[in-house]
Coordinates of C-alpha atoms in Angstrom, one line a residue:
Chain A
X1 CA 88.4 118.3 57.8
X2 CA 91.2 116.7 60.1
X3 CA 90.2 113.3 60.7
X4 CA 90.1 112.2 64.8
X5 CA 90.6 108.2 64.8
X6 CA 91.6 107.9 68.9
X7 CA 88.4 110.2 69.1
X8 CA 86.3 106.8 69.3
X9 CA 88.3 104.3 71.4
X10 CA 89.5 107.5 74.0
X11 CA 85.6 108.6 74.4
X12 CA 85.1 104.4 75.5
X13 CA 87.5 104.5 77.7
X14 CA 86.9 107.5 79.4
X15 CA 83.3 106.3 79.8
X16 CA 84.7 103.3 81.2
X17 CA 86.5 104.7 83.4
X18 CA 84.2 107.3 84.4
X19 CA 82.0 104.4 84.9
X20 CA 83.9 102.4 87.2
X21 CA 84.2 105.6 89.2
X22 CA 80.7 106.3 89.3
X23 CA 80.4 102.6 90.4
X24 CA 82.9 103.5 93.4
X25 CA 81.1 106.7 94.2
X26 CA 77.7 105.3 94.7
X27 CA 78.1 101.7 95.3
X28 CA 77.6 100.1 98.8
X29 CA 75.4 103.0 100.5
X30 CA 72.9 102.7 103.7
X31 CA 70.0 101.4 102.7
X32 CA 68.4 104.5 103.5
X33 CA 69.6 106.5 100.3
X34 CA 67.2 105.8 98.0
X35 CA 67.5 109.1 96.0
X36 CA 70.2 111.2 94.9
X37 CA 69.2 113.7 97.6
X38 CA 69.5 111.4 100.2
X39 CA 72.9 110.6 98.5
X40 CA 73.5 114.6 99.2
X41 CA 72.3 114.6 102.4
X42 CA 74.4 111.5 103.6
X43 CA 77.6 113.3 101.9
X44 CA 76.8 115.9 104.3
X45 CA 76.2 113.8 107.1
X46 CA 79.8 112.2 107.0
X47 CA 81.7 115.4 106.2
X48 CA 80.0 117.3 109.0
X49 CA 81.2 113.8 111.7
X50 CA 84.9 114.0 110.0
X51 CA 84.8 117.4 110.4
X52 CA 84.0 117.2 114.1
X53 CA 86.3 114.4 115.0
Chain B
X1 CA 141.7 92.5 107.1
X2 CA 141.1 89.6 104.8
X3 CA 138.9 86.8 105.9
X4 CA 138.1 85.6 102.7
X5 CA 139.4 81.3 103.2
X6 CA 141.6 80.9 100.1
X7 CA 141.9 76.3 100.5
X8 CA 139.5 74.4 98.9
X9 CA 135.9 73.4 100.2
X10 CA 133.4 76.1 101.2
X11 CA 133.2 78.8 103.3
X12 CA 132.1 78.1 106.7
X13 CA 130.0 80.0 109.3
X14 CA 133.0 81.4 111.1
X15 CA 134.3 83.1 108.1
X16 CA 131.0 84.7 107.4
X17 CA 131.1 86.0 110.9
X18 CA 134.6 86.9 111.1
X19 CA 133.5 89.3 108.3
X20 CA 131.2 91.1 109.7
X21 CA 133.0 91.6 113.2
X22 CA 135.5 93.1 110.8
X23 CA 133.1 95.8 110.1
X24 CA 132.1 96.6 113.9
X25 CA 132.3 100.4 113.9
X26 CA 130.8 101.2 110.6
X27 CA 128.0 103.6 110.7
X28 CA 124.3 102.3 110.2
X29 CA 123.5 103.6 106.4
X30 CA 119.8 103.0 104.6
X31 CA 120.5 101.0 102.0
X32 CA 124.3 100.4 102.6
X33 CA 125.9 97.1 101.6
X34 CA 129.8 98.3 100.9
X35 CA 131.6 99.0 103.7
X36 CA 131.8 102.7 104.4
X37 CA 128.5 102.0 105.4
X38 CA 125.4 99.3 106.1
X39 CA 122.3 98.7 106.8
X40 CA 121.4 95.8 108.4
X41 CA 120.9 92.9 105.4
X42 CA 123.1 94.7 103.3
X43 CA 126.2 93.4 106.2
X44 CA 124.7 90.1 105.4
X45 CA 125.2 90.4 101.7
X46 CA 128.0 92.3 101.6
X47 CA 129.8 89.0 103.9
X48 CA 128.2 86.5 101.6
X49 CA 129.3 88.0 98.6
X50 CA 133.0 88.4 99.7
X51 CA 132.6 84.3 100.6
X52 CA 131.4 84.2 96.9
X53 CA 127.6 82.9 97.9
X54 CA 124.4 84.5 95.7
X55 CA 122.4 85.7 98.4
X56 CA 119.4 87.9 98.1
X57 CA 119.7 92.0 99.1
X58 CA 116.6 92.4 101.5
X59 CA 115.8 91.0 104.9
X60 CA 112.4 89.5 103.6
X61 CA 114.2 87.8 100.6
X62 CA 117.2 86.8 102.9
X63 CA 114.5 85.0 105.1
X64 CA 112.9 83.3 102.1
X65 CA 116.3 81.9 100.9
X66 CA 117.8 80.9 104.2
X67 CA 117.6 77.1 105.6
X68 CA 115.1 78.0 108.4
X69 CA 116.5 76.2 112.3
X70 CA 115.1 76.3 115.4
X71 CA 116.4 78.2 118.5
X72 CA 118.9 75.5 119.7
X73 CA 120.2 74.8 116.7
X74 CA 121.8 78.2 116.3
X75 CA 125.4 78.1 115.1
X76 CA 127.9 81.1 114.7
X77 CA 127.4 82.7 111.6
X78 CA 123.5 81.7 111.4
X79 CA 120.7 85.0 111.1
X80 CA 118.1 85.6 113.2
X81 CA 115.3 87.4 111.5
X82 CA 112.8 89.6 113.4
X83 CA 109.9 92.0 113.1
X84 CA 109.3 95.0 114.6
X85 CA 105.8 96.6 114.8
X86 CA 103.7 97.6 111.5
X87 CA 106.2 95.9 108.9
X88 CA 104.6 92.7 107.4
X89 CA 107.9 90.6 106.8
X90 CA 111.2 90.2 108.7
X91 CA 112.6 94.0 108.7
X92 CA 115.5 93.2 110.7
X93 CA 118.3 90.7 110.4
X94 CA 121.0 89.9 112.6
X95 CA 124.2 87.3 112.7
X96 CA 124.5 85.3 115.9
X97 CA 128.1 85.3 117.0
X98 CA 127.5 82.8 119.6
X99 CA 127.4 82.8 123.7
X100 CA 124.0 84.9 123.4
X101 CA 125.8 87.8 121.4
X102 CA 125.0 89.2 118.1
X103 CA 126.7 90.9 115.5
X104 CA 124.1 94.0 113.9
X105 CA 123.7 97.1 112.1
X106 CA 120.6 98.6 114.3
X107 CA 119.4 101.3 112.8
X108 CA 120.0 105.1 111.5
X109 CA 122.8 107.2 113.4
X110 CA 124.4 103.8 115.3
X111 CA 127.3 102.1 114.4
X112 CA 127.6 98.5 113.3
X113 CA 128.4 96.6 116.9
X114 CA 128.1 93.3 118.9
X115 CA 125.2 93.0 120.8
X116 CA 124.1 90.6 123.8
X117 CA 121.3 88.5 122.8
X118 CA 118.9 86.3 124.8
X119 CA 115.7 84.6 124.5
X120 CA 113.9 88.2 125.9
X121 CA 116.1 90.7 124.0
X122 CA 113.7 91.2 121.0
X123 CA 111.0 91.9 123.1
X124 CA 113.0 94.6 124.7
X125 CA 113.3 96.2 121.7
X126 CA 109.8 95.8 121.0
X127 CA 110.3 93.4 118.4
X128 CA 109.4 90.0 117.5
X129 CA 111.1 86.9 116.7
X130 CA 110.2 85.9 112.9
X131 CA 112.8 82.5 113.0
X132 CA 116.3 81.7 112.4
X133 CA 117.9 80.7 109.4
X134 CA 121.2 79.0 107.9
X135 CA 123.0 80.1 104.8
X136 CA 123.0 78.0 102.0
X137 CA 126.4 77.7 101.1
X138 CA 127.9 78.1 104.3
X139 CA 129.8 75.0 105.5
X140 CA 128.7 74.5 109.6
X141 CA 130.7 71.4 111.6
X142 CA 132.0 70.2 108.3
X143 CA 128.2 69.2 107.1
X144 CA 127.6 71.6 103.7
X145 CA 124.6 73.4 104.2
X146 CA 121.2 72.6 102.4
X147 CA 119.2 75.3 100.4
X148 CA 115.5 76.3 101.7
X149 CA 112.5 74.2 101.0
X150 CA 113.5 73.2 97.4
X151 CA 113.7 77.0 95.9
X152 CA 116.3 76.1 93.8
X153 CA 119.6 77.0 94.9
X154 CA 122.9 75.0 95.2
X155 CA 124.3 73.2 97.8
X156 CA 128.0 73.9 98.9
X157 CA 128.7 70.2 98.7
X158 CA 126.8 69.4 95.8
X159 CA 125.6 65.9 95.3
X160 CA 123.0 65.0 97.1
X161 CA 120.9 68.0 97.6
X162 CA 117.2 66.8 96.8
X163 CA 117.3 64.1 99.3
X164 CA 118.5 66.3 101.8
X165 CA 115.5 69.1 101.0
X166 CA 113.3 66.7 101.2
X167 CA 114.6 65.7 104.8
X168 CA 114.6 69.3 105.4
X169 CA 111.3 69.7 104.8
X170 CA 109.9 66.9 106.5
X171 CA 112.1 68.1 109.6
X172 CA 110.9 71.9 109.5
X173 CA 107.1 70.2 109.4
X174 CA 107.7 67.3 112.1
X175 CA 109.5 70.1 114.3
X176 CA 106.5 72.3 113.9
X177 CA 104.1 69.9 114.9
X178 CA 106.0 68.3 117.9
X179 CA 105.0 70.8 120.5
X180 CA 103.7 68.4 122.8
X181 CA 104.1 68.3 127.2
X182 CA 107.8 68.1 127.6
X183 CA 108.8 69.3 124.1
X184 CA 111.7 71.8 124.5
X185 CA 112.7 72.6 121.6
X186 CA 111.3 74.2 118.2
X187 CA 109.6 76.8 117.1
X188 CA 106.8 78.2 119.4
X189 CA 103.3 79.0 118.7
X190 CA 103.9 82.8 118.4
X191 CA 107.1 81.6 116.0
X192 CA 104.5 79.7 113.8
X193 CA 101.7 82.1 113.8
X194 CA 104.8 84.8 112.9
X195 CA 105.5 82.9 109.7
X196 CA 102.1 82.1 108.9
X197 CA 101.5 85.8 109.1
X198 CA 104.3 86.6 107.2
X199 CA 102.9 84.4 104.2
X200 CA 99.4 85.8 104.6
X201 CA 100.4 89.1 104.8
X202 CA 100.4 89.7 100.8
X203 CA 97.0 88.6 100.9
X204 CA 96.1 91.2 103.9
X205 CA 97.5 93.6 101.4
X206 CA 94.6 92.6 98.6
X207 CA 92.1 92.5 100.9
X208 CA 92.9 96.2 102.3
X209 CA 92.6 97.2 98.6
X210 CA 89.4 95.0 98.4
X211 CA 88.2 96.6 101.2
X212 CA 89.0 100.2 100.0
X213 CA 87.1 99.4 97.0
X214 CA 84.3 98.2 98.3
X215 CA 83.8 100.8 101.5
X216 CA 85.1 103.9 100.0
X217 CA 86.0 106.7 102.3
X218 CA 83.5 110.1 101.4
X219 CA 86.3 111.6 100.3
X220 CA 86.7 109.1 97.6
X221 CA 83.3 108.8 96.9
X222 CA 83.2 112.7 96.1
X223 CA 86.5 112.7 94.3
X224 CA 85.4 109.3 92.0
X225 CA 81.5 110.8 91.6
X226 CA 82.7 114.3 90.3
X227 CA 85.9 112.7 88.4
X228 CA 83.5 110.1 87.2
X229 CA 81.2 112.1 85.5
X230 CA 83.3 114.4 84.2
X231 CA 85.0 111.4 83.1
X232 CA 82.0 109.9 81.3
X233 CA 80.6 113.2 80.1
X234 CA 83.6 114.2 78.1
X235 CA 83.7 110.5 76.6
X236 CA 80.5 110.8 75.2
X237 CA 81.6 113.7 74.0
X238 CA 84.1 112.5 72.3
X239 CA 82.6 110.2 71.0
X240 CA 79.8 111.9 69.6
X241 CA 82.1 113.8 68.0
X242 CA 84.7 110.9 66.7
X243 CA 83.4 111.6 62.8
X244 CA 84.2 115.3 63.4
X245 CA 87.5 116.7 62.3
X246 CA 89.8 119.0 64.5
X247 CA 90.2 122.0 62.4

């Protein structure tokens, strides 16, 4: 067995990271997505009106 | 051609400027500050440095270490400092050379050259006035010159200097405030508003990234949600596994 000490504080601070990504991702949405396939269908939404612009 | 006064006392104004006419001619270079080429704050320090004077490299530090003047106060040898569209600070710097001429290095392909100058020029270029501004160090009608708003720097004369700050001061904020019916000199409202965006315009900076933050573009928002939980799936991962070894 090899031991893995950065194994530990890597993993937090990729969760942390990942976290404060997740918080940009989803954070500050219309009021109208309420589920994550509203989030979907809002994703949609905006790439279909930057894609027609 | 050497300008460089050898006597005793400081350099004055006119020396500065005789410098830089020296170099009308020279080709416009990015970044320039030596002599086979300049851009347009590097003439400034390259002249100031010859005069032996510590002056900053950019237009937005030269304008933060100058003594700042108003319009009729302009001496030969003194900088005018000006904006042109989408930069935040002064991004162009010129010498006045006196009877509404300057002395410049314009921009990419032009050569350094004397310029007529009058109150409407910058806006014929498109350009704003930021303000004008002494260099500390420089000697003007036998009066040493003062450094800017206490940051620290020396006075050609010597003695004497906190006094006269402090007077600065008081006369850059009296001046600024006495814009009253018949008041012809001073800085204008679109002068002060300049410098007050020119301060604030750090702060526009952290608010855009605020703002970024805070309203994320889709494209962001897919990039950070798929990043993000890849991101936080392969930590857990990892640290589910942290007791495991690697072979």
């Amino acid at each position: 067995m090899v031991p893995r000490p950065a194994a530990l504080p890597l993993g937090i601070l990729m969760v942390g990271v990942g976290g404060i990504l997740l918080f940009v991702a989803f954070h500050n949405l219309p009021p109208e997505v309420k589920t994550f396939s509203d989030f979907l269908g809002h994703m949609a939404v905006q790439f279909q009106q930057s894609g027609a612009k | 051609m050497s300008r460089v006064p050898t006597g005793g006392g400081a350099p004055t104004g006119t020396d500065f400027l005789a410098l830089t006419i020296d170099q009308i001619g020279t080709p416009y270079v990015w970044g320039g500050d030596r002599p086979g080429g300049f851009d347009c704050s590097g003439l400034v320090k390259w002249a100031t440095e010859k005069l032996g004077i510590n002056f900053p490299r950019t237009s937005e530090e030269q304008w933060a270490a100058v003594q700042r003047i108003r319009a009729d106060q302009l001496q030969p040898g003194d900088l005018i400092f000006m904006n042109f569209p989408g930069e935040a600070a002064p991004g162009h710097v010129v010498i006045y050379a006196g009877n509404d001429q300057i002395i410049q290095a314009p921009s990419t392909g032009q050569l350094v050259q004397r310029d007529s100058f009058t109150a409407g020029t910058a806006q014929q270029w498109g350009a704003t006035i930021v303000g004008y501004g002494r260099i500390p160090g420089l000697n003007y009608s036998g009066e040493p010159v003062t450094t800017n708003l206490g940051k620290g720097g020396t006075t050609a004369g010597g003695a004497g200097s906190g006094g006269q700050a402090t007077g600065s001061i008081l006369s850059n904020i009296w001046d600024a405030l006495s814009l009253g019916p018949g008041f012809t000199g001073g800085p204008s409202p679109s002068d002060i508003a300049n410098s007050i965006l020119s301060v604030a315009a750090p702060l526009v900076k952290v608010a855009e990234a605020l703002d970024w933050f805070f309203h994320p573009d889709h494209w962001i928002r897919l990039f950070a949600g798929l990043a993000g939980g890849i991101l936080v799936f392969s930590g857990i991962w990892q640290m589910s596994h942290a007791g495991e070894g690697g072979g």
